[in-house]
Amino acid sequence: DSGVTQTPKHLITATGQRVTLRCSPRSGDLSVYWYQQSLDQGLQFLIQYYNGEERAKGNILERFSAQQFPDLHSELNLSSLELGDSALYFCASSVGENEQFFGPGTRLTVL
Amino acid sequence: AQTVTQSQPEMSVQEAETVTLSCTYDTSENNYYLFWYKQPPSRQMILVIRQEAYKQQNATENRFSVNFQKAAKSFSLKISDSQLGDTAMYFCAFMKHASDDKIIFGKGTRLHILP
């Protein structure tokens, strides 16, 4: 158990819908990272938050957004969902010691 | 931009054998971290081993060891006395030496340990 929690574990929705994925980092970790794992693109970095502020952006679509709250949990919002958004979404956290701890992931299926 | 390449999409070995997974990377950075992550069927990402680029000594963790060749930008993983529980997807990954930075992953090698 990495100490990072993600909810829900599985999510099934329809095209055009909007969903929110939630991540709670390890106690004390200020950084939260979101990654997407899909069959065709592999594991890709989406976005990073540090202590409530956006720090880095990767290959994140404009339909996707994220935020980190004062209690340091983070949410990834995916809107206008397309079939190609079906993937495993990981959250990871770190306190800056150059090791990221991954949550169990949320499997999103868009039908 | 950094890239990580794993040239072996899939491998199979018999239980108790030794297997080596290959990884090459490209970067202009001098200080960085390299990782091997294991992803079993449960999909959890598990850190297997970590190497700091400024350390010449190869990292080892029990049955897992790496062969880090900085000049060649090569970072292979050796699994000794392989076990059925080693069956998983293995990802080679890179991270710059800075507090907080994204991890760049290779495409992965699917490893099957055969009984």
mmCIF file of C-alpha atoms in Angstrom:
data_model
loop_
_atom_site.group_PDB
_atom_site.id
_atom_site.type_symbol
_atom_site.label_atom_id
_atom_site.label_comp_id
_atom_site.label_asym_id
_atom_site.label_seq_id
_atom_site.Cartn_x
_atom_site.Cartn_y
_atom_site.Cartn_z
ATOM 1 C CA ASP A 1 0.000 0.000 0.000
ATOM 2 C CA SER A 2 1.583 3.261 -1.186
ATOM 3 C CA GLY A 3 -0.536 5.502 1.036
ATOM 4 C CA VAL A 4 -2.068 7.227 -1.993
ATOM 5 C CA THR A 5 -5.780 6.639 -2.443
ATOM 6 C CA GLN A 6 -7.894 7.107 -5.528
ATOM 7 C CA THR A 7 -11.628 6.975 -5.983
ATOM 8 C CA PRO A 8 -13.514 5.532 -7.668
ATOM 9 C CA LYS A 9 -11.710 2.360 -8.707
ATOM 10 C CA HIS A 10 -13.838 1.929 -11.781
ATOM 11 C CA LEU A 11 -15.999 4.353 -13.712
ATOM 12 C CA ILE A 12 -18.205 3.585 -16.681
ATOM 13 C CA THR A 13 -19.835 6.436 -18.509
ATOM 14 C CA ALA A 14 -21.055 7.528 -21.925
ATOM 15 C CA THR A 15 -19.548 9.764 -24.547
ATOM 16 C CA GLY A 16 -20.158 13.442 -23.958
ATOM 17 C CA GLN A 17 -20.371 13.068 -20.203
ATOM 18 C CA ARG A 18 -18.227 14.614 -17.482
ATOM 19 C CA VAL A 19 -16.518 12.774 -14.630
ATOM 20 C CA THR A 20 -14.366 13.653 -11.637
ATOM 21 C CA LEU A 21 -11.546 11.489 -10.371
ATOM 22 C CA ARG A 22 -10.304 12.003 -6.847
ATOM 23 C CA CYS A 23 -6.880 11.507 -5.307
ATOM 24 C CA SER A 24 -5.686 11.754 -1.719
ATOM 25 C CA PRO A 25 -1.885 11.952 -1.448
ATOM 26 C CA ARG A 26 0.268 10.422 1.251
ATOM 27 C CA SER A 27 0.202 12.319 4.493
ATOM 28 C CA GLY A 28 2.594 15.250 4.220
ATOM 29 C CA ASP A 29 3.128 15.043 0.459
ATOM 30 C CA LEU A 30 2.650 18.436 -1.173
ATOM 31 C CA SER A 31 2.942 17.368 -4.806
ATOM 32 C CA VAL A 32 0.311 15.504 -6.759
ATOM 33 C CA TYR A 33 0.833 14.198 -10.270
ATOM 34 C CA TRP A 34 -1.723 12.800 -12.685
ATOM 35 C CA TYR A 35 -0.820 10.225 -15.329
ATOM 36 C CA GLN A 36 -2.876 8.547 -18.020
ATOM 37 C CA GLN A 37 -2.195 4.976 -19.129
ATOM 38 C CA SER A 38 -3.819 4.022 -22.410
ATOM 39 C CA LEU A 39 -3.141 1.167 -24.796
ATOM 40 C CA ASP A 40 -1.930 3.344 -27.635
ATOM 41 C CA GLN A 41 -0.115 6.136 -25.743
ATOM 42 C CA GLY A 42 1.344 4.221 -22.831
ATOM 43 C CA LEU A 43 1.905 6.046 -19.543
ATOM 44 C CA GLN A 44 1.837 9.809 -19.982
ATOM 45 C CA PHE A 45 2.167 12.673 -17.548
ATOM 46 C CA LEU A 46 -0.840 14.969 -17.518
ATOM 47 C CA ILE A 47 -0.385 17.603 -14.846
ATOM 48 C CA GLN A 48 1.288 18.372 -11.528
ATOM 49 C CA TYR A 49 0.128 20.401 -8.560
ATOM 50 C CA TYR A 50 2.268 21.563 -5.676
ATOM 51 C CA ASN A 51 0.640 22.852 -2.514
ATOM 52 C CA GLY A 52 -2.436 24.006 -4.375
ATOM 53 C CA GLU A 53 -0.707 25.577 -7.361
ATOM 54 C CA GLU A 54 -0.316 24.160 -10.835
ATOM 55 C CA ARG A 55 3.390 23.464 -11.397
ATOM 56 C CA ALA A 56 3.701 21.595 -14.672
ATOM 57 C CA LYS A 57 1.558 20.514 -17.576
ATOM 58 C CA GLY A 58 2.095 17.596 -19.878
ATOM 59 C CA ASN A 59 -0.065 16.142 -22.601
ATOM 60 C CA ILE A 60 -3.325 17.194 -21.034
ATOM 61 C CA LEU A 61 -6.289 17.923 -23.282
ATOM 62 C CA GLU A 62 -8.195 21.186 -22.940
ATOM 63 C CA ARG A 63 -11.273 19.134 -22.025
ATOM 64 C CA PHE A 64 -9.401 17.985 -18.914
ATOM 65 C CA SER A 65 -8.700 20.092 -15.864
ATOM 66 C CA ALA A 66 -7.442 19.519 -12.371
ATOM 67 C CA GLN A 67 -7.141 21.245 -9.051
ATOM 68 C CA GLN A 68 -5.584 20.684 -5.656
ATOM 69 C CA PHE A 69 -7.502 21.711 -2.587
ATOM 70 C CA PRO A 70 -6.235 23.204 0.715
ATOM 71 C CA ASP A 71 -6.301 19.748 2.313
ATOM 72 C CA LEU A 72 -3.994 18.678 -0.572
ATOM 73 C CA HIS A 73 -6.366 16.212 -2.179
ATOM 74 C CA SER A 74 -6.697 16.611 -5.903
ATOM 75 C CA GLU A 75 -9.409 16.131 -8.485
ATOM 76 C CA LEU A 76 -9.075 15.498 -12.187
ATOM 77 C CA ASN A 77 -12.085 16.595 -14.203
ATOM 78 C CA LEU A 78 -12.683 15.067 -17.623
ATOM 79 C CA SER A 79 -15.434 16.561 -19.759
ATOM 80 C CA SER A 80 -17.010 15.952 -23.180
ATOM 81 C CA LEU A 81 -15.706 12.425 -22.906
ATOM 82 C CA GLU A 82 -14.729 10.511 -26.021
ATOM 83 C CA LEU A 83 -14.145 6.812 -26.554
ATOM 84 C CA GLY A 84 -10.419 7.488 -26.691
ATOM 85 C CA ASP A 85 -10.429 8.819 -23.145
ATOM 86 C CA SER A 86 -10.920 5.289 -21.865
ATOM 87 C CA ALA A 87 -7.791 4.602 -19.836
ATOM 88 C CA LEU A 88 -6.315 3.984 -16.437
ATOM 89 C CA TYR A 89 -5.700 7.242 -14.605
ATOM 90 C CA PHE A 90 -3.027 7.260 -11.935
ATOM 91 C CA CYS A 91 -2.351 9.779 -9.255
ATOM 92 C CA ALA A 92 1.071 9.931 -7.615
ATOM 93 C CA SER A 93 2.373 12.027 -4.768
ATOM 94 C CA SER A 94 5.731 13.114 -3.460
ATOM 95 C CA VAL A 95 7.195 15.459 -0.901
ATOM 96 C CA GLY A 96 10.078 16.388 -3.143
ATOM 97 C CA GLU A 97 12.463 13.540 -2.392
ATOM 98 C CA ASN A 98 12.451 12.525 -6.043
ATOM 99 C CA GLU A 99 10.371 9.424 -5.581
ATOM 100 C CA GLN A 100 6.732 9.335 -6.522
ATOM 101 C CA PHE A 101 4.254 7.007 -4.887
ATOM 102 C CA PHE A 102 1.448 5.800 -7.090
ATOM 103 C CA GLY A 103 -2.153 5.205 -6.175
ATOM 104 C CA PRO A 104 -4.074 2.144 -7.387
ATOM 105 C CA GLY A 105 -5.561 4.028 -10.330
ATOM 106 C CA THR A 106 -9.056 4.710 -11.616
ATOM 107 C CA ARG A 107 -10.146 2.720 -14.644
ATOM 108 C CA LEU A 108 -12.352 4.861 -16.860
ATOM 109 C CA THR A 109 -14.462 3.237 -19.555
ATOM 110 C CA VAL A 110 -16.289 5.471 -21.998
ATOM 111 C CA LEU A 111 -19.037 3.730 -23.964
ATOM 112 C CA ALA B 1 13.237 16.408 -24.442
ATOM 113 C CA GLN B 2 13.902 13.162 -22.688
ATOM 114 C CA THR B 3 12.872 9.827 -24.179
ATOM 115 C CA VAL B 4 12.923 6.287 -22.846
ATOM 116 C CA THR B 5 13.015 3.269 -25.149
ATOM 117 C CA GLN B 6 12.319 -0.334 -24.294
ATOM 118 C CA SER B 7 13.038 -2.490 -27.315
ATOM 119 C CA GLN B 8 11.552 -5.734 -26.004
ATOM 120 C CA PRO B 9 7.739 -5.619 -26.048
ATOM 121 C CA GLU B 10 7.423 -9.115 -24.583
ATOM 122 C CA MET B 11 9.647 -11.797 -23.052
ATOM 123 C CA SER B 12 9.179 -15.247 -21.562
ATOM 124 C CA VAL B 13 11.540 -17.195 -19.315
ATOM 125 C CA GLN B 14 11.356 -20.313 -17.215
ATOM 126 C CA GLU B 15 10.987 -20.044 -13.478
ATOM 127 C CA ALA B 16 14.337 -19.820 -11.634
ATOM 128 C CA GLU B 17 16.141 -18.494 -14.703
ATOM 129 C CA THR B 18 17.786 -15.102 -14.960
ATOM 130 C CA VAL B 19 16.326 -12.517 -17.317
ATOM 131 C CA THR B 20 17.530 -9.103 -18.450
ATOM 132 C CA LEU B 21 15.237 -6.329 -19.619
ATOM 133 C CA SER B 22 16.755 -3.619 -21.774
ATOM 134 C CA CYS B 23 16.248 0.119 -21.635
ATOM 135 C CA THR B 24 17.912 3.063 -23.318
ATOM 136 C CA TYR B 25 17.204 6.713 -22.787
ATOM 137 C CA ASP B 26 18.104 10.052 -24.222
ATOM 138 C CA THR B 27 18.758 13.195 -22.248
ATOM 139 C CA SER B 28 21.055 16.186 -22.142
ATOM 140 C CA GLU B 29 20.817 16.300 -18.353
ATOM 141 C CA ASN B 30 23.784 15.270 -16.255
ATOM 142 C CA ASN B 31 21.944 14.537 -13.038
ATOM 143 C CA TYR B 32 18.828 12.428 -13.088
ATOM 144 C CA TYR B 33 17.102 9.360 -11.714
ATOM 145 C CA LEU B 34 16.251 6.141 -13.476
ATOM 146 C CA PHE B 35 13.627 3.697 -12.291
ATOM 147 C CA TRP B 36 12.166 0.321 -13.041
ATOM 148 C CA TYR B 37 8.499 -0.021 -12.175
ATOM 149 C CA LYS B 38 6.554 -3.268 -12.111
ATOM 150 C CA GLN B 39 2.886 -3.390 -13.009
ATOM 151 C CA PRO B 40 1.308 -6.762 -12.180
ATOM 152 C CA PRO B 41 -2.181 -7.739 -13.333
ATOM 153 C CA SER B 42 -3.589 -5.758 -10.391
ATOM 154 C CA ARG B 43 -2.405 -2.638 -12.315
ATOM 155 C CA GLN B 44 -0.672 -1.165 -9.255
ATOM 156 C CA MET B 45 2.568 0.633 -10.131
ATOM 157 C CA ILE B 46 5.305 -0.745 -7.887
ATOM 158 C CA LEU B 47 8.784 0.730 -7.727
ATOM 159 C CA VAL B 48 11.300 -2.082 -8.182
ATOM 160 C CA ILE B 49 14.592 -0.245 -8.156
ATOM 161 C CA ARG B 50 16.036 3.241 -8.457
ATOM 162 C CA GLN B 51 19.378 4.505 -9.718
ATOM 163 C CA GLU B 52 20.829 7.967 -9.243
ATOM 164 C CA ALA B 53 22.892 8.997 -12.241
ATOM 165 C CA TYR B 54 25.717 10.490 -10.202
ATOM 166 C CA LYS B 55 26.283 7.166 -8.441
ATOM 167 C CA GLN B 56 28.582 4.855 -10.347
ATOM 168 C CA GLN B 57 27.649 1.798 -8.331
ATOM 169 C CA ASN B 58 24.779 -0.202 -9.796
ATOM 170 C CA ALA B 59 21.701 -0.410 -7.588
ATOM 171 C CA THR B 60 20.542 -3.782 -6.266
ATOM 172 C CA GLU B 61 17.402 -4.867 -4.443
ATOM 173 C CA ASN B 62 17.439 -8.528 -3.493
ATOM 174 C CA ARG B 63 16.980 -10.471 -6.768
ATOM 175 C CA PHE B 64 16.806 -7.282 -8.824
ATOM 176 C CA SER B 65 19.860 -5.430 -10.069
ATOM 177 C CA VAL B 66 20.627 -2.917 -12.771
ATOM 178 C CA ASN B 67 23.433 -2.404 -15.225
ATOM 179 C CA PHE B 68 23.724 1.360 -15.553
ATOM 180 C CA GLN B 69 25.946 2.592 -18.364
ATOM 181 C CA LYS B 70 25.780 6.369 -18.264
ATOM 182 C CA ALA B 71 27.894 7.059 -21.325
ATOM 183 C CA ALA B 72 25.856 4.627 -23.389
ATOM 184 C CA LYS B 73 22.608 5.860 -21.794
ATOM 185 C CA SER B 74 21.640 2.311 -21.037
ATOM 186 C CA PHE B 75 19.803 1.013 -17.972
ATOM 187 C CA SER B 76 18.989 -2.692 -17.982
ATOM 188 C CA LEU B 77 17.235 -4.671 -15.268
ATOM 189 C CA LYS B 78 18.380 -8.144 -14.287
ATOM 190 C CA ILE B 79 16.037 -10.435 -12.412
ATOM 191 C CA SER B 80 17.773 -13.418 -10.866
ATOM 192 C CA ASP B 81 16.069 -16.660 -9.802
ATOM 193 C CA SER B 82 12.858 -15.487 -11.445
ATOM 194 C CA GLN B 83 9.601 -16.355 -9.721
ATOM 195 C CA LEU B 84 6.032 -16.734 -10.973
ATOM 196 C CA GLY B 85 5.139 -13.563 -9.072
ATOM 197 C CA ASP B 86 7.556 -11.622 -11.256
ATOM 198 C CA THR B 87 5.112 -11.953 -14.148
ATOM 199 C CA ALA B 88 4.157 -8.369 -14.934
ATOM 200 C CA MET B 89 4.658 -5.400 -17.180
ATOM 201 C CA TYR B 90 7.950 -3.650 -16.471
ATOM 202 C CA PHE B 91 8.464 0.021 -17.197
ATOM 203 C CA CYS B 92 11.768 1.807 -17.416
ATOM 204 C CA ALA B 93 11.442 5.448 -16.386
ATOM 205 C CA PHE B 94 13.420 8.695 -16.179
ATOM 206 C CA MET B 95 13.165 11.735 -13.965
ATOM 207 C CA LYS B 96 15.323 14.853 -13.892
ATOM 208 C CA HIS B 97 17.274 15.559 -10.740
ATOM 209 C CA ALA B 98 15.061 18.275 -9.331
ATOM 210 C CA SER B 99 12.636 18.396 -6.481
ATOM 211 C CA ASP B 100 9.388 17.651 -8.198
ATOM 212 C CA ASP B 101 9.438 16.648 -11.783
ATOM 213 C CA LYS B 102 7.416 14.386 -13.966
ATOM 214 C CA ILE B 103 8.397 10.805 -14.684
ATOM 215 C CA ILE B 104 8.862 9.797 -18.317
ATOM 216 C CA PHE B 105 8.065 6.171 -18.978
ATOM 217 C CA GLY B 106 9.066 3.730 -21.673
ATOM 218 C CA LYS B 107 6.418 1.673 -23.444
ATOM 219 C CA GLY B 108 7.037 -1.326 -21.218
ATOM 220 C CA THR B 109 8.141 -4.947 -21.499
ATOM 221 C CA ARG B 110 5.617 -7.660 -20.727
ATOM 222 C CA LEU B 111 7.443 -10.423 -18.848
ATOM 223 C CA HIS B 112 6.025 -13.922 -18.493
ATOM 224 C CA ILE B 113 7.596 -16.312 -16.007
ATOM 225 C CA LEU B 114 6.740 -19.863 -17.055
ATOM 226 C CA PRO B 115 6.363 -22.726 -14.549
#
